[in-house]
Amino acid sequence: MFWAADSADGSECHGEGKVQSVKTENTGEDMEQMAKEQDRETDKQAILSETEGHRKQMLSNQMAWRKANLASKLAIDNLEKDELLQGGDSLRQRKATKESLVQTSSDITESLMGISRMMAQQVQQSKETIGTLATSSRTVQETNDEFKSMTGTIHLGRKLILKYNRRELTDKLLIFLALALFLATVLYILKKRLFPFI
């Protein structure tokens, strides 16, 4: 009967849902691993917070998936039971029952596919978030390295400035001593020439 086709559609959706669930769990584990590798605590907390949000959404999606799956199975079981109990009804009543069953099964399949698409979007968002966080982490690391090299350059410049300041002080002292010696020599010569008797 056509329930076999509906059941196959449900199994296919169920399998796809499980695949998406596993992908989402793996992405969550990747995000947690990336959080552990972060140097800065703020980056680590941001990634863990994002991961927790995705995990809660995944659990919510899994619950909705299970409820939809259970509702689908119950609807199919009820329709099968009704058909078995009614056994000899008219062709028109069977056709109406089949149409309602097909519609119900179609609605449930569409619901399952919607949940599957939602889970796929969550996985994609998680991947994009991981990529963005990895890029920002790399940028922060590069900036940190630049600051370290600039700090080294500034420290070296400071040492040179202190060295030149000391040398300037030494030069001023030497110039002052040379000028004092020159003036003393000039005074001595003037004294000997102008006042030879003193």
PDB file of C-alpha atoms in Angstrom:
ATOM      1  CA  MET A   1       0.000   0.000   0.000  1.00  0.00           C
ATOM      2  CA  PHE A   2       0.914   3.654  -0.062  1.00  0.00           C
ATOM      3  CA  TRP A   3       1.874   3.538   3.633  1.00  0.00           C
ATOM      4  CA  ALA A   4       5.040   1.781   2.577  1.00  0.00           C
ATOM      5  CA  ALA A   5       5.949   4.806   0.417  1.00  0.00           C
ATOM      6  CA  ASP A   6       5.103   7.196   3.287  1.00  0.00           C
ATOM      7  CA  SER A   7       7.132   5.057   5.656  1.00  0.00           C
ATOM      8  CA  ALA A   8      10.073   5.149   3.222  1.00  0.00           C
ATOM      9  CA  ASP A   9       9.785   8.957   3.040  1.00  0.00           C
ATOM     10  CA  GLY A  10       9.702   9.094   6.844  1.00  0.00           C
ATOM     11  CA  SER A  11      12.747   6.817   7.105  1.00  0.00           C
ATOM     12  CA  GLU A  12      14.602   8.965   4.592  1.00  0.00           C
ATOM     13  CA  CYS A  13      13.772  12.135   6.566  1.00  0.00           C
ATOM     14  CA  HIS A  14      14.666  10.385   9.808  1.00  0.00           C
ATOM     15  CA  GLY A  15      18.057   9.361   8.365  1.00  0.00           C
ATOM     16  CA  GLU A  16      18.714  12.867   7.079  1.00  0.00           C
ATOM     17  CA  GLY A  17      17.790  14.295  10.472  1.00  0.00           C
ATOM     18  CA  LYS A  18      20.258  11.978  12.194  1.00  0.00           C
ATOM     19  CA  VAL A  19      23.019  12.991   9.748  1.00  0.00           C
ATOM     20  CA  GLN A  20      22.340  16.688  10.389  1.00  0.00           C
ATOM     21  CA  SER A  21      22.279  16.047  14.143  1.00  0.00           C
ATOM     22  CA  VAL A  22      25.661  14.303  14.012  1.00  0.00           C
ATOM     23  CA  LYS A  23      27.101  17.152  11.900  1.00  0.00           C
ATOM     24  CA  THR A  24      25.826  19.708  14.411  1.00  0.00           C
ATOM     25  CA  GLU A  25      27.300  17.758  17.336  1.00  0.00           C
ATOM     26  CA  ASN A  26      30.666  17.512  15.537  1.00  0.00           C
ATOM     27  CA  THR A  27      30.602  21.242  14.827  1.00  0.00           C
ATOM     28  CA  GLY A  28      29.873  21.885  18.514  1.00  0.00           C
ATOM     29  CA  GLU A  29      32.842  19.720  19.503  1.00  0.00           C
ATOM     30  CA  ASP A  30      35.037  21.602  16.990  1.00  0.00           C
ATOM     31  CA  MET A  31      33.922  24.920  18.488  1.00  0.00           C
ATOM     32  CA  GLU A  32      34.690  23.706  22.027  1.00  0.00           C
ATOM     33  CA  GLN A  33      38.144  22.569  20.897  1.00  0.00           C
ATOM     34  CA  MET A  34      38.753  25.939  19.248  1.00  0.00           C
ATOM     35  CA  ALA A  35      37.668  27.664  22.489  1.00  0.00           C
ATOM     36  CA  LYS A  36      40.253  25.655  24.437  1.00  0.00           C
ATOM     37  CA  GLU A  37      42.960  26.788  22.016  1.00  0.00           C
ATOM     38  CA  GLN A  38      42.215  30.515  22.495  1.00  0.00           C
ATOM     39  CA  ASP A  39      44.740  32.619  24.410  1.00  0.00           C
ATOM     40  CA  ARG A  40      42.386  35.361  25.506  1.00  0.00           C
ATOM     41  CA  GLU A  41      39.695  34.517  28.043  1.00  0.00           C
ATOM     42  CA  THR A  42      37.138  36.807  26.345  1.00  0.00           C
ATOM     43  CA  ASP A  43      37.510  34.932  23.032  1.00  0.00           C
ATOM     44  CA  LYS A  44      37.220  31.624  24.857  1.00  0.00           C
ATOM     45  CA  GLN A  45      34.033  32.733  26.654  1.00  0.00           C
ATOM     46  CA  ALA A  46      32.502  34.107  23.438  1.00  0.00           C
ATOM     47  CA  ILE A  47      33.083  30.826  21.607  1.00  0.00           C
ATOM     48  CA  LEU A  48      31.774  28.738  24.517  1.00  0.00           C
ATOM     49  CA  SER A  49      28.678  30.953  24.780  1.00  0.00           C
ATOM     50  CA  GLU A  50      28.034  30.606  21.036  1.00  0.00           C
ATOM     51  CA  THR A  51      28.546  26.848  21.291  1.00  0.00           C
ATOM     52  CA  GLU A  52      26.085  26.594  24.184  1.00  0.00           C
ATOM     53  CA  GLY A  53      23.478  28.538  22.192  1.00  0.00           C
ATOM     54  CA  HIS A  54      23.904  26.194  19.228  1.00  0.00           C
ATOM     55  CA  ARG A  55      23.736  23.161  21.505  1.00  0.00           C
ATOM     56  CA  LYS A  56      20.460  24.362  23.052  1.00  0.00           C
ATOM     57  CA  GLN A  57      19.038  25.023  19.571  1.00  0.00           C
ATOM     58  CA  MET A  58      20.153  21.550  18.462  1.00  0.00           C
ATOM     59  CA  LEU A  59      18.450  19.924  21.469  1.00  0.00           C
ATOM     60  CA  SER A  60      15.295  21.906  20.743  1.00  0.00           C
ATOM     61  CA  ASN A  61      15.431  20.796  17.103  1.00  0.00           C
ATOM     62  CA  GLN A  62      15.974  17.179  18.130  1.00  0.00           C
ATOM     63  CA  MET A  63      12.956  17.323  20.446  1.00  0.00           C
ATOM     64  CA  ALA A  64      10.805  18.795  17.670  1.00  0.00           C
ATOM     65  CA  TRP A  65      12.176  16.158  15.290  1.00  0.00           C
ATOM     66  CA  ARG A  66      11.273  13.345  17.679  1.00  0.00           C
ATOM     67  CA  LYS A  67       7.796  14.770  18.296  1.00  0.00           C
ATOM     68  CA  ALA A  68       7.131  15.113  14.565  1.00  0.00           C
ATOM     69  CA  ASN A  69       8.462  11.619  13.935  1.00  0.00           C
ATOM     70  CA  LEU A  70       6.290  10.189  16.708  1.00  0.00           C
ATOM     71  CA  ALA A  71       3.242  12.094  15.452  1.00  0.00           C
ATOM     72  CA  SER A  72       3.877  10.710  11.956  1.00  0.00           C
ATOM     73  CA  LYS A  73       4.095   7.135  13.232  1.00  0.00           C
ATOM     74  CA  LEU A  74       0.969   7.562  15.360  1.00  0.00           C
ATOM     75  CA  ALA A  75      -0.999   9.026  12.456  1.00  0.00           C
ATOM     76  CA  ILE A  76       0.045   6.171  10.167  1.00  0.00           C
ATOM     77  CA  ASP A  77      -0.764   3.573  12.846  1.00  0.00           C
ATOM     78  CA  ASN A  78      -4.168   5.130  13.550  1.00  0.00           C
ATOM     79  CA  LEU A  79      -5.061   5.258   9.879  1.00  0.00           C
ATOM     80  CA  GLU A  80      -3.982   1.653   9.382  1.00  0.00           C
ATOM     81  CA  LYS A  81      -6.021   0.604  12.413  1.00  0.00           C
ATOM     82  CA  ASP A  82      -9.072   2.541  11.183  1.00  0.00           C
ATOM     83  CA  GLU A  83      -8.834   0.940   7.768  1.00  0.00           C
ATOM     84  CA  LEU A  84      -8.487  -2.537   9.266  1.00  0.00           C
ATOM     85  CA  LEU A  85     -11.484  -1.978  11.555  1.00  0.00           C
ATOM     86  CA  GLN A  86     -13.694  -0.529   8.823  1.00  0.00           C
ATOM     87  CA  GLY A  87     -12.742  -3.333   6.419  1.00  0.00           C
ATOM     88  CA  GLY A  88     -15.809  -3.481   4.109  1.00  0.00           C
ATOM     89  CA  ASP A  89     -16.638   0.231   3.658  1.00  0.00           C
ATOM     90  CA  SER A  90     -17.346   1.788   0.358  1.00  0.00           C
ATOM     91  CA  LEU A  91     -14.693   2.699  -2.177  1.00  0.00           C
ATOM     92  CA  ARG A  92     -15.390   6.399  -1.741  1.00  0.00           C
ATOM     93  CA  GLN A  93     -14.734   6.247   2.012  1.00  0.00           C
ATOM     94  CA  ARG A  94     -11.455   4.404   1.425  1.00  0.00           C
ATOM     95  CA  LYS A  95     -10.426   6.945  -1.158  1.00  0.00           C
ATOM     96  CA  ALA A  96     -11.161   9.796   1.271  1.00  0.00           C
ATOM     97  CA  THR A  97      -9.228   7.997   4.005  1.00  0.00           C
ATOM     98  CA  LYS A  98      -6.303   7.442   1.654  1.00  0.00           C
ATOM     99  CA  GLU A  99      -6.345  11.079   0.602  1.00  0.00           C
ATOM    100  CA  SER A 100      -6.379  12.287   4.219  1.00  0.00           C
ATOM    101  CA  LEU A 101      -3.612   9.835   5.060  1.00  0.00           C
ATOM    102  CA  VAL A 102      -1.565  11.040   2.118  1.00  0.00           C
ATOM    103  CA  GLN A 103      -2.164  14.653   3.169  1.00  0.00           C
ATOM    104  CA  THR A 104      -1.244  13.925   6.799  1.00  0.00           C
ATOM    105  CA  SER A 105       1.836  12.005   5.768  1.00  0.00           C
ATOM    106  CA  SER A 106       2.792  14.779   3.354  1.00  0.00           C
ATOM    107  CA  ASP A 107       2.371  17.409   6.066  1.00  0.00           C
ATOM    108  CA  ILE A 108       4.473  15.409   8.519  1.00  0.00           C
ATOM    109  CA  THR A 109       7.143  14.781   5.877  1.00  0.00           C
ATOM    110  CA  GLU A 110       7.203  18.501   5.075  1.00  0.00           C
ATOM    111  CA  SER A 111       7.529  19.267   8.789  1.00  0.00           C
ATOM    112  CA  LEU A 112      10.421  16.813   9.101  1.00  0.00           C
ATOM    113  CA  MET A 113      12.104  18.313   6.050  1.00  0.00           C
ATOM    114  CA  GLY A 114      11.684  21.788   7.560  1.00  0.00           C
ATOM    115  CA  ILE A 115      13.355  20.639  10.770  1.00  0.00           C
ATOM    116  CA  SER A 116      16.124  19.038   8.724  1.00  0.00           C
ATOM    117  CA  ARG A 117      16.657  22.299   6.815  1.00  0.00           C
ATOM    118  CA  MET A 118      16.713  24.214  10.090  1.00  0.00           C
ATOM    119  CA  MET A 119      19.375  21.874  11.468  1.00  0.00           C
ATOM    120  CA  ALA A 120      21.406  22.278   8.262  1.00  0.00           C
ATOM    121  CA  GLN A 121      21.199  26.065   8.650  1.00  0.00           C
ATOM    122  CA  GLN A 122      22.387  25.769  12.246  1.00  0.00           C
ATOM    123  CA  VAL A 123      25.341  23.660  11.107  1.00  0.00           C
ATOM    124  CA  GLN A 124      26.169  26.236   8.423  1.00  0.00           C
ATOM    125  CA  GLN A 125      25.899  29.088  10.939  1.00  0.00           C
ATOM    126  CA  SER A 126      28.191  27.205  13.299  1.00  0.00           C
ATOM    127  CA  LYS A 127      30.757  26.729  10.527  1.00  0.00           C
ATOM    128  CA  GLU A 128      30.602  30.423   9.635  1.00  0.00           C
ATOM    129  CA  THR A 129      30.940  31.387  13.301  1.00  0.00           C
ATOM    130  CA  ILE A 130      33.966  29.122  13.668  1.00  0.00           C
ATOM    131  CA  GLY A 131      35.521  30.674  10.568  1.00  0.00           C
ATOM    132  CA  THR A 132      34.854  34.212  11.811  1.00  0.00           C
ATOM    133  CA  LEU A 133      36.232  33.462  15.264  1.00  0.00           C
ATOM    134  CA  ALA A 134      39.307  31.775  13.795  1.00  0.00           C
ATOM    135  CA  THR A 135      39.940  34.807  11.553  1.00  0.00           C
ATOM    136  CA  SER A 136      39.455  37.256  14.422  1.00  0.00           C
ATOM    137  CA  SER A 137      41.691  35.142  16.662  1.00  0.00           C
ATOM    138  CA  ARG A 138      44.385  35.145  13.984  1.00  0.00           C
ATOM    139  CA  THR A 139      44.048  38.939  13.597  1.00  0.00           C
ATOM    140  CA  VAL A 140      44.308  39.445  17.356  1.00  0.00           C
ATOM    141  CA  GLN A 141      47.386  37.197  17.483  1.00  0.00           C
ATOM    142  CA  GLU A 142      49.034  39.121  14.622  1.00  0.00           C
ATOM    143  CA  THR A 143      48.239  42.441  16.324  1.00  0.00           C
ATOM    144  CA  ASN A 144      49.677  41.100  19.579  1.00  0.00           C
ATOM    145  CA  ASP A 145      52.870  40.059  17.763  1.00  0.00           C
ATOM    146  CA  GLU A 146      53.117  43.518  16.178  1.00  0.00           C
ATOM    147  CA  PHE A 147      52.706  45.175  19.570  1.00  0.00           C
ATOM    148  CA  LYS A 148      55.442  42.958  20.994  1.00  0.00           C
ATOM    149  CA  SER A 149      57.847  43.930  18.200  1.00  0.00           C
ATOM    150  CA  MET A 150      56.890  47.620  18.615  1.00  0.00           C
ATOM    151  CA  THR A 151      57.460  47.349  22.358  1.00  0.00           C
ATOM    152  CA  GLY A 152      60.952  45.976  21.673  1.00  0.00           C
ATOM    153  CA  THR A 153      61.670  48.836  19.249  1.00  0.00           C
ATOM    154  CA  ILE A 154      60.369  51.447  21.712  1.00  0.00           C
ATOM    155  CA  HIS A 155      62.449  49.931  24.508  1.00  0.00           C
ATOM    156  CA  LEU A 156      65.569  50.059  22.314  1.00  0.00           C
ATOM    157  CA  GLY A 157      64.796  53.690  21.360  1.00  0.00           C
ATOM    158  CA  ARG A 158      64.391  54.603  25.025  1.00  0.00           C
ATOM    159  CA  LYS A 159      67.782  53.080  25.830  1.00  0.00           C
ATOM    160  CA  LEU A 160      69.395  55.052  22.994  1.00  0.00           C
ATOM    161  CA  ILE A 161      67.772  58.308  24.140  1.00  0.00           C
ATOM    162  CA  LEU A 162      68.989  57.743  27.725  1.00  0.00           C
ATOM    163  CA  LYS A 163      72.493  56.971  26.393  1.00  0.00           C
ATOM    164  CA  TYR A 164      72.542  60.170  24.290  1.00  0.00           C
ATOM    165  CA  ASN A 165      71.251  62.203  27.257  1.00  0.00           C
ATOM    166  CA  ARG A 166      74.121  60.900  29.408  1.00  0.00           C
ATOM    167  CA  ARG A 167      76.589  61.618  26.594  1.00  0.00           C
ATOM    168  CA  GLU A 168      75.176  65.149  26.223  1.00  0.00           C
ATOM    169  CA  LEU A 169      75.675  65.741  29.954  1.00  0.00           C
ATOM    170  CA  THR A 170      79.236  64.395  29.722  1.00  0.00           C
ATOM    171  CA  ASP A 171      79.938  66.631  26.683  1.00  0.00           C
ATOM    172  CA  LYS A 172      78.606  69.707  28.495  1.00  0.00           C
ATOM    173  CA  LEU A 173      80.807  68.946  31.499  1.00  0.00           C
ATOM    174  CA  LEU A 174      83.884  68.484  29.273  1.00  0.00           C
ATOM    175  CA  ILE A 175      83.155  71.725  27.418  1.00  0.00           C
ATOM    176  CA  PHE A 176      82.745  73.568  30.716  1.00  0.00           C
ATOM    177  CA  LEU A 177      86.067  72.153  32.024  1.00  0.00           C
ATOM    178  CA  ALA A 178      87.847  73.010  28.732  1.00  0.00           C
ATOM    179  CA  LEU A 179      86.411  76.552  28.842  1.00  0.00           C
ATOM    180  CA  ALA A 180      87.491  76.926  32.490  1.00  0.00           C
ATOM    181  CA  LEU A 181      90.993  75.696  31.612  1.00  0.00           C
ATOM    182  CA  PHE A 182      91.122  78.085  28.630  1.00  0.00           C
ATOM    183  CA  LEU A 183      90.028  81.033  30.741  1.00  0.00           C
ATOM    184  CA  ALA A 184      92.506  80.096  33.471  1.00  0.00           C
ATOM    185  CA  THR A 185      95.268  79.903  30.852  1.00  0.00           C
ATOM    186  CA  VAL A 186      94.302  83.294  29.353  1.00  0.00           C
ATOM    187  CA  LEU A 187      94.221  84.874  32.800  1.00  0.00           C
ATOM    188  CA  TYR A 188      97.597  83.361  33.639  1.00  0.00           C
ATOM    189  CA  ILE A 189      99.147  84.681  30.395  1.00  0.00           C
ATOM    190  CA  LEU A 190      97.616  88.140  30.914  1.00  0.00           C
ATOM    191  CA  LYS A 191      98.852  88.196  34.477  1.00  0.00           C
ATOM    192  CA  LYS A 192     102.418  87.325  33.406  1.00  0.00           C
ATOM    193  CA  ARG A 193     102.429  89.873  30.577  1.00  0.00           C
ATOM    194  CA  LEU A 194     100.687  92.736  32.270  1.00  0.00           C
ATOM    195  CA  PHE A 195     101.858  92.206  35.813  1.00  0.00           C
ATOM    196  CA  PRO A 196     105.231  90.414  35.599  1.00  0.00           C
ATOM    197  CA  PHE A 197     106.215  91.487  39.123  1.00  0.00           C
ATOM    198  CA  ILE A 198     103.275  89.762  40.856  1.00  0.00           C
TER     199      ILE A 198
END
